[in-house]
PDB file of C-alpha atoms in Angstrom:
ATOM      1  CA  UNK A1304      -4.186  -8.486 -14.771  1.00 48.00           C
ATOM      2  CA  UNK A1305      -3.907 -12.205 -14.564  1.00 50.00           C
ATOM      3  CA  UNK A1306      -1.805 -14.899 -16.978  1.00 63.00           C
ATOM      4  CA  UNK A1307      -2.171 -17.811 -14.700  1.00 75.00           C
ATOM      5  CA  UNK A1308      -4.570 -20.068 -13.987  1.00 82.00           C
ATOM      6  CA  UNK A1309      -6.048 -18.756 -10.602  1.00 83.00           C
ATOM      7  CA  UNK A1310      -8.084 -21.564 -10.019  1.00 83.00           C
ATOM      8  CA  UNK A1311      -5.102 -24.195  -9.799  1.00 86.00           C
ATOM      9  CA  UNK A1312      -3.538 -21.835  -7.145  1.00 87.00           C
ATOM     10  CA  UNK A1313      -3.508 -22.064  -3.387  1.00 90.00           C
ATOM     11  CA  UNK A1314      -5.366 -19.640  -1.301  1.00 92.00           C
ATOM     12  CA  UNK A1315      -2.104 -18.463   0.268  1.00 93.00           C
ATOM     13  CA  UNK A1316      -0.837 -17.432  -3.225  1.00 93.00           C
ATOM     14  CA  UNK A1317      -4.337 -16.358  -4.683  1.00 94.00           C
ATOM     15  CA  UNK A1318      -4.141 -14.079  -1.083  1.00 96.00           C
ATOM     16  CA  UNK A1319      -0.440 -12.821  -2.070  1.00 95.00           C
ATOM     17  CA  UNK A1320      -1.157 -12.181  -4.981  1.00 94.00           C
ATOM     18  CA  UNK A1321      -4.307  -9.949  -4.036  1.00 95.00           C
ATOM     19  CA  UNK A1322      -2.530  -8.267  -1.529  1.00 96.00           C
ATOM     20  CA  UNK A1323      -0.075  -7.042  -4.452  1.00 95.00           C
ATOM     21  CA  UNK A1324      -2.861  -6.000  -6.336  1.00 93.00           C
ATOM     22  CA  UNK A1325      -3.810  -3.417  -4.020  1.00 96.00           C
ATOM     23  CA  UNK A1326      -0.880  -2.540  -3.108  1.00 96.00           C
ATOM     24  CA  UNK A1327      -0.399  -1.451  -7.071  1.00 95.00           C
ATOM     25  CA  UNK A1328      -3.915  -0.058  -7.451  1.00 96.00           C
ATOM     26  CA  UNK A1329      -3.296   1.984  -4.170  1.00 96.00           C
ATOM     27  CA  UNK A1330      -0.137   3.525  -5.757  1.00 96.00           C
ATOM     28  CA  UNK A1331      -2.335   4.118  -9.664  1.00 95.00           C
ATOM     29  CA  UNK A1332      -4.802   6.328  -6.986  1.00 96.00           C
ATOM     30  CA  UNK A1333      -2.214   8.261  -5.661  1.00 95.00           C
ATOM     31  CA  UNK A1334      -0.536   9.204  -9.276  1.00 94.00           C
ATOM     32  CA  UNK A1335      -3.830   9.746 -10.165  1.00 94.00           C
ATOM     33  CA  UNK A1336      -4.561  12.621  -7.255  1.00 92.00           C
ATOM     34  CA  UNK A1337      -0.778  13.954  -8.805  1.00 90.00           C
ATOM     35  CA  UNK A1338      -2.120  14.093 -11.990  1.00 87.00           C
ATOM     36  CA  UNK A1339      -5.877  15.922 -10.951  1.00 86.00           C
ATOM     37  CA  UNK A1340      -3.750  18.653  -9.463  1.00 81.00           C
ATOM     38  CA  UNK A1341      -1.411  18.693 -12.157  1.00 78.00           C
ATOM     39  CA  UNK A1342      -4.112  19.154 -14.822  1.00 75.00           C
ATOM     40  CA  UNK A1343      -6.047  21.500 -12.632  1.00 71.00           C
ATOM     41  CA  UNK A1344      -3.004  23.697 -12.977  1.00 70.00           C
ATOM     42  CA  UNK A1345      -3.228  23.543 -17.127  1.00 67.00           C
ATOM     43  CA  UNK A1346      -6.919  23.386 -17.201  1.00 63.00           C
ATOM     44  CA  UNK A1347      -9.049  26.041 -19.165  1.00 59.00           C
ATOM     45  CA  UNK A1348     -12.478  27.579 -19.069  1.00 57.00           C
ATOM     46  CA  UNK A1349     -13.251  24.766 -21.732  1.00 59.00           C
ATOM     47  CA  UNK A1350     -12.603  22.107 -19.508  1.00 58.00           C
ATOM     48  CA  UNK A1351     -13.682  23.572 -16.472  1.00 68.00           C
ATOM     49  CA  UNK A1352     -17.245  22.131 -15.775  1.00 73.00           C
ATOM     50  CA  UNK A1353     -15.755  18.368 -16.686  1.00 76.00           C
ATOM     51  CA  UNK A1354     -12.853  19.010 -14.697  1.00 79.00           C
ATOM     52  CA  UNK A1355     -14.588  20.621 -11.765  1.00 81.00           C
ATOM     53  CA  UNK A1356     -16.927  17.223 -11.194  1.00 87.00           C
ATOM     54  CA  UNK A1357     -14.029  15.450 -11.646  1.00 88.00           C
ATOM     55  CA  UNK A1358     -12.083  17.013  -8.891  1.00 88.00           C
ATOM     56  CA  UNK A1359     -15.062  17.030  -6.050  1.00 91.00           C
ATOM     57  CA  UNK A1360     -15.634  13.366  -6.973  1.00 94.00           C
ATOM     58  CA  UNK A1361     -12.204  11.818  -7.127  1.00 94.00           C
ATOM     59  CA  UNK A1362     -11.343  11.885  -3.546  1.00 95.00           C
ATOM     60  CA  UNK A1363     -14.661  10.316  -2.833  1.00 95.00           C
ATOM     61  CA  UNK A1364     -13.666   7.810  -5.456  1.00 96.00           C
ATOM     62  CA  UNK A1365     -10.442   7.275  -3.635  1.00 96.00           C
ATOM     63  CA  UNK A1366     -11.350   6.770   0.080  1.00 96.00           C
ATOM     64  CA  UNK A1367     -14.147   4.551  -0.994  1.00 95.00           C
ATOM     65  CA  UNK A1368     -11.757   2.218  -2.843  1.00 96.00           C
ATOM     66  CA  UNK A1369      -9.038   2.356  -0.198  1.00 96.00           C
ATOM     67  CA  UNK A1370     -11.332   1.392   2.656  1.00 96.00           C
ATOM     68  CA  UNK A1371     -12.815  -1.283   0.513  1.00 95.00           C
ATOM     69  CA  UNK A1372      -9.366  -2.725   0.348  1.00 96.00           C
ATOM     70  CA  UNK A1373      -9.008  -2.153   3.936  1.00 96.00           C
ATOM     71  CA  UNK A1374     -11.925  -4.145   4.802  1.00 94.00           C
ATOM     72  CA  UNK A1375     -10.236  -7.370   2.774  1.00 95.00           C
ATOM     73  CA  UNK A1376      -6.929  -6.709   4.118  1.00 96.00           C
ATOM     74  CA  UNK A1377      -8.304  -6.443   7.520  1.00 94.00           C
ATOM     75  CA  UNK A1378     -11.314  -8.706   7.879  1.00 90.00           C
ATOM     76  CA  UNK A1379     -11.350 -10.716   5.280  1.00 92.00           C
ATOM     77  CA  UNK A1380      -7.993 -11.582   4.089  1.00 95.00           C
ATOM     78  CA  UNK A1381      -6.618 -12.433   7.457  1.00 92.00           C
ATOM     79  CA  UNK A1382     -10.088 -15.242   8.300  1.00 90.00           C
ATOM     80  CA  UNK A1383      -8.733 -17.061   5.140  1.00 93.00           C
ATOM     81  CA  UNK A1384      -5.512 -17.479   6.150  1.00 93.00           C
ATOM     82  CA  UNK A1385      -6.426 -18.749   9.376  1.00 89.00           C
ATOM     83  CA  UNK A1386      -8.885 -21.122   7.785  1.00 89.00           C
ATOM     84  CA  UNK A1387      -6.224 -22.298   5.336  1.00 91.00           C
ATOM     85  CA  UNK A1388      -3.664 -22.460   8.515  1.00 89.00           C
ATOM     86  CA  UNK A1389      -5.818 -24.879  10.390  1.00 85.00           C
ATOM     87  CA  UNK A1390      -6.508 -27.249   7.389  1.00 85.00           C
ATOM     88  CA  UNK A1391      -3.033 -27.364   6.397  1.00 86.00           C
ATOM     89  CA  UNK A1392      -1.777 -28.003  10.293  1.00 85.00           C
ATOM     90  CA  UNK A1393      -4.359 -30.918  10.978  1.00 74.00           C
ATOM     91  CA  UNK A1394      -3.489 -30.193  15.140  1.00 72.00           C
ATOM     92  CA  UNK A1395      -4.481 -27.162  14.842  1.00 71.00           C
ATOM     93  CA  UNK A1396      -8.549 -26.280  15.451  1.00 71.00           C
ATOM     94  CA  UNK A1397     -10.062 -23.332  14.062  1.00 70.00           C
ATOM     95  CA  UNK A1398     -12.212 -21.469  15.849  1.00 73.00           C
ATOM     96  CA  UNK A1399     -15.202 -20.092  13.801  1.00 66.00           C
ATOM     97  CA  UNK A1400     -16.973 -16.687  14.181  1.00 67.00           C
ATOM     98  CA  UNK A1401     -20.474 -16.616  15.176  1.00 61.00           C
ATOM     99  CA  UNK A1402     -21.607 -16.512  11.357  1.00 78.00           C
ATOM    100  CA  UNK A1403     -20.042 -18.006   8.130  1.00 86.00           C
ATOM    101  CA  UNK A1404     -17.854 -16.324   5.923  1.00 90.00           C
ATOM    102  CA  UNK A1405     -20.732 -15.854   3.573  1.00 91.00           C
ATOM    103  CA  UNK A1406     -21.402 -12.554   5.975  1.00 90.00           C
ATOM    104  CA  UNK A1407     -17.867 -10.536   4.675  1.00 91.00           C
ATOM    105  CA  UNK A1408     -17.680 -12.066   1.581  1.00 95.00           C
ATOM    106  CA  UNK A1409     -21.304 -10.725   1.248  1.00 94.00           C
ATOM    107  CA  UNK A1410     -19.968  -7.027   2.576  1.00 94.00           C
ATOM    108  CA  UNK A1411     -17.253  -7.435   0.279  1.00 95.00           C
ATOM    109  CA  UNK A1412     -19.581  -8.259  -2.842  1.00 96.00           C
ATOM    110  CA  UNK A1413     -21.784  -5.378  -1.924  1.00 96.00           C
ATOM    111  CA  UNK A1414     -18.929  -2.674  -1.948  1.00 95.00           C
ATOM    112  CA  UNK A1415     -17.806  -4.657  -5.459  1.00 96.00           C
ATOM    113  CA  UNK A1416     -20.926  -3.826  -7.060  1.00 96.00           C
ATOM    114  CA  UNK A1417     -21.000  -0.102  -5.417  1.00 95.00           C
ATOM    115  CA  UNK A1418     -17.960   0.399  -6.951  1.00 95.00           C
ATOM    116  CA  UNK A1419     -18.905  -1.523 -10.243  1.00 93.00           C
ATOM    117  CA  UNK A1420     -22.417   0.151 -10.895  1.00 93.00           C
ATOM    118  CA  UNK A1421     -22.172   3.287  -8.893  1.00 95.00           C
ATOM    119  CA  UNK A1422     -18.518   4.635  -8.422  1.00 95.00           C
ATOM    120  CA  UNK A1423     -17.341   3.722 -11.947  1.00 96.00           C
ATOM    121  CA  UNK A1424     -20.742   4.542 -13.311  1.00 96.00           C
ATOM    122  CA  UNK A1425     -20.387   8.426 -11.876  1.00 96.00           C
ATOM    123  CA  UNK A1426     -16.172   8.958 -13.631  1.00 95.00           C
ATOM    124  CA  UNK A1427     -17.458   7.245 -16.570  1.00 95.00           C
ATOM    125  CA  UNK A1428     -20.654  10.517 -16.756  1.00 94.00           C
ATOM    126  CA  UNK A1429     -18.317  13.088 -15.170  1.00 92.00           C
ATOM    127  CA  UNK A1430     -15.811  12.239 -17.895  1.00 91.00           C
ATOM    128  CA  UNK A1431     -17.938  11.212 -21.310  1.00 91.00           C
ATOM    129  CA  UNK A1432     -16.951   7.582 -20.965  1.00 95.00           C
ATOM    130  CA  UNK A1433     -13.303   8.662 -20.253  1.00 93.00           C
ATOM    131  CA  UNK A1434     -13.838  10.630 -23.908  1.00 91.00           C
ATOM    132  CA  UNK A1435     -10.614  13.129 -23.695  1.00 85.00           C
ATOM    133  CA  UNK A1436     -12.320  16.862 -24.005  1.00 78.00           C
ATOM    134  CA  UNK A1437     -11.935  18.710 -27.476  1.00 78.00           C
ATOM    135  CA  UNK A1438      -7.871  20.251 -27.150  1.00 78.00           C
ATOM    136  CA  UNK A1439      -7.499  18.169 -23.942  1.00 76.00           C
ATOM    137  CA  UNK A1440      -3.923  18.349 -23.440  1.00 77.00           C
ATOM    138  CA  UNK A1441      -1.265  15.217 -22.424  1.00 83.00           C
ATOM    139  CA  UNK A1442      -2.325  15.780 -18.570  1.00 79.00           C
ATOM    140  CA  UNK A1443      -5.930  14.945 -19.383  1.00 80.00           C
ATOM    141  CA  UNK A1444      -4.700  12.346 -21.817  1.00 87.00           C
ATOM    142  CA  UNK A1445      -2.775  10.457 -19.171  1.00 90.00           C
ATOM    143  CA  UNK A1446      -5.317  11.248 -16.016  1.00 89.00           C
ATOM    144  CA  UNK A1447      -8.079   9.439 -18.034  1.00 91.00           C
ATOM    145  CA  UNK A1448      -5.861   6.683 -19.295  1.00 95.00           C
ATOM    146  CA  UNK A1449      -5.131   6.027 -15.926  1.00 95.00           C
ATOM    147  CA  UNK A1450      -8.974   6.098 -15.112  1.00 95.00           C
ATOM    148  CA  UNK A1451     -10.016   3.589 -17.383  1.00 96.00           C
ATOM    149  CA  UNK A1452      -6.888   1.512 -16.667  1.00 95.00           C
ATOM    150  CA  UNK A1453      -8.374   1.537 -12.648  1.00 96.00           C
ATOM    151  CA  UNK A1454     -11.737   0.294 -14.119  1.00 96.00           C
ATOM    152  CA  UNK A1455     -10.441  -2.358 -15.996  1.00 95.00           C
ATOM    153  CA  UNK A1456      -7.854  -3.237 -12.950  1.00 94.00           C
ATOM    154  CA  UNK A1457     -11.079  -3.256 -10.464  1.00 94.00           C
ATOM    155  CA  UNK A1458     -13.340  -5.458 -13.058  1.00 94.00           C
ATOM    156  CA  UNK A1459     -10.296  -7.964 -13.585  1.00 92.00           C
ATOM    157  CA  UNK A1460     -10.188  -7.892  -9.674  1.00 93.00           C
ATOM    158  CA  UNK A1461     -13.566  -8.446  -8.920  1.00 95.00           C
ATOM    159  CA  UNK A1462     -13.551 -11.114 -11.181  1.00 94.00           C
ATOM    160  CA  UNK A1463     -11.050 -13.242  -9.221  1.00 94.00           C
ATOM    161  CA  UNK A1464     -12.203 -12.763  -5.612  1.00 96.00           C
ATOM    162  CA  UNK A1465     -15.714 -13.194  -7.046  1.00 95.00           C
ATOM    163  CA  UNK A1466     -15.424 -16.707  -9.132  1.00 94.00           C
ATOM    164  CA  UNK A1467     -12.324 -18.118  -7.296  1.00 95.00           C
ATOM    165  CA  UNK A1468     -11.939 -17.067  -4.135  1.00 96.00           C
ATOM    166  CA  UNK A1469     -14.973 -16.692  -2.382  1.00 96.00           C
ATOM    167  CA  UNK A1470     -16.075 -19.852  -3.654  1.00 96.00           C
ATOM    168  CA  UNK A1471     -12.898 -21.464  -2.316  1.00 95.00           C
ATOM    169  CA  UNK A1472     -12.916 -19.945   0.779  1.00 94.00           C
ATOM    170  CA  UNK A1473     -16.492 -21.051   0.914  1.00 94.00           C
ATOM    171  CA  UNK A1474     -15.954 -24.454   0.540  1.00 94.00           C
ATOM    172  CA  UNK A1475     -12.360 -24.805   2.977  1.00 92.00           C
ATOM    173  CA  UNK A1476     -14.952 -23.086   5.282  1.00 90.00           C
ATOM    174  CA  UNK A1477     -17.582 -26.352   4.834  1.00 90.00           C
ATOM    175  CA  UNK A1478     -14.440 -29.137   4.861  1.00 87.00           C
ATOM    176  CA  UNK A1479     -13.572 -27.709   8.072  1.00 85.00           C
ATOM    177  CA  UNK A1480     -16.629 -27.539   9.468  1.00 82.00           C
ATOM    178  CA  UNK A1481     -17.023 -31.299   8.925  1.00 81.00           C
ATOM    179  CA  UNK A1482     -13.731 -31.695  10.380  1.00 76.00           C
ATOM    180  CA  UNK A1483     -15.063 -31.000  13.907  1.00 64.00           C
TER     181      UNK A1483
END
């Protein structure tokens, strides 16, 4: 997912660069929806119990991961760059919520490990650890390659709003607290 060195990156461009994340994880969901129905049109008796879980949970899958990035881009997202804003234009004062950002970054960390240890924990049963099905055909082949390439997209993700920027959004939080 990532080459450079996130930690030596503004917020603004750690935020960007987020934002184009989802934006490209969003899209992987929707070909993956294309390719449930196109394999439920080639799928056989064999495959049918696999393929059946696989088709009641998906959209599930979906929605929760789509309203989880809602919640950055809508909450979250937009309280950093308002923070980062106000430091960078020293005229400007920011006006704090009632709470720290610890409170959605803690909403945030809680739908990470939902989707961590429950979501990804349920296609990784329903499909045998993304094991293709005995004659599984090219549509299986690609739908689960596109599964586990959404896991390892998500884990990678998770990974950079968890160790660089909460933390840094933590701390502009504190600087401009003392600022007042």
């Amino acid at each position: 997912m990532y080459r450079k060195n996130w930690s030596k990156a503004s917020l603004i461009e750690l935020l960007e660069y987020i934002e184009q994340h989802h934006r490209r994880i969003k899209e992987k969901l929707l070909k993956l929806q294309t390719l449930i129905e196109q394999a439920a049109e080639l799928q056989n008796d064999q495959h049918s119990n696999t393929f059946g879980s696989l088709q009641k949970f998906y959209p599930v899958f979906k929605t929760k991961m789509e309203n989880h990035f809602a919640k950055e881009e809508q909450i979250l997202i937009p309280y950093i760059r308002r923070m980062d804003e106000s430091n960078r234009n020293p005229g400007t004062k920011f006006e704090f919520h009632t709470s720290s950002i610890k409170n959605p970054i803690g909403r945030i960390e809680y739908d990470h490990d939902r989707i961590e240890n429950v979501m990804f924990d349920k296609l990784r049963t329903i499909t045998n650890n993304y094991q293709l099905p005995p004659n599984a055909g090219n549509a299986f082949k690609a739908l689960y390659d596109g599964l586990k390439d959404i896991e390892t997209n998500m884990s990678e993700h998770i990974n950079l709003e968890s160790n660089i920027l909460f933390p840094a959004a933590i701390e502009l939080e504190l600087q401009l607290i003392h600022k007042r």
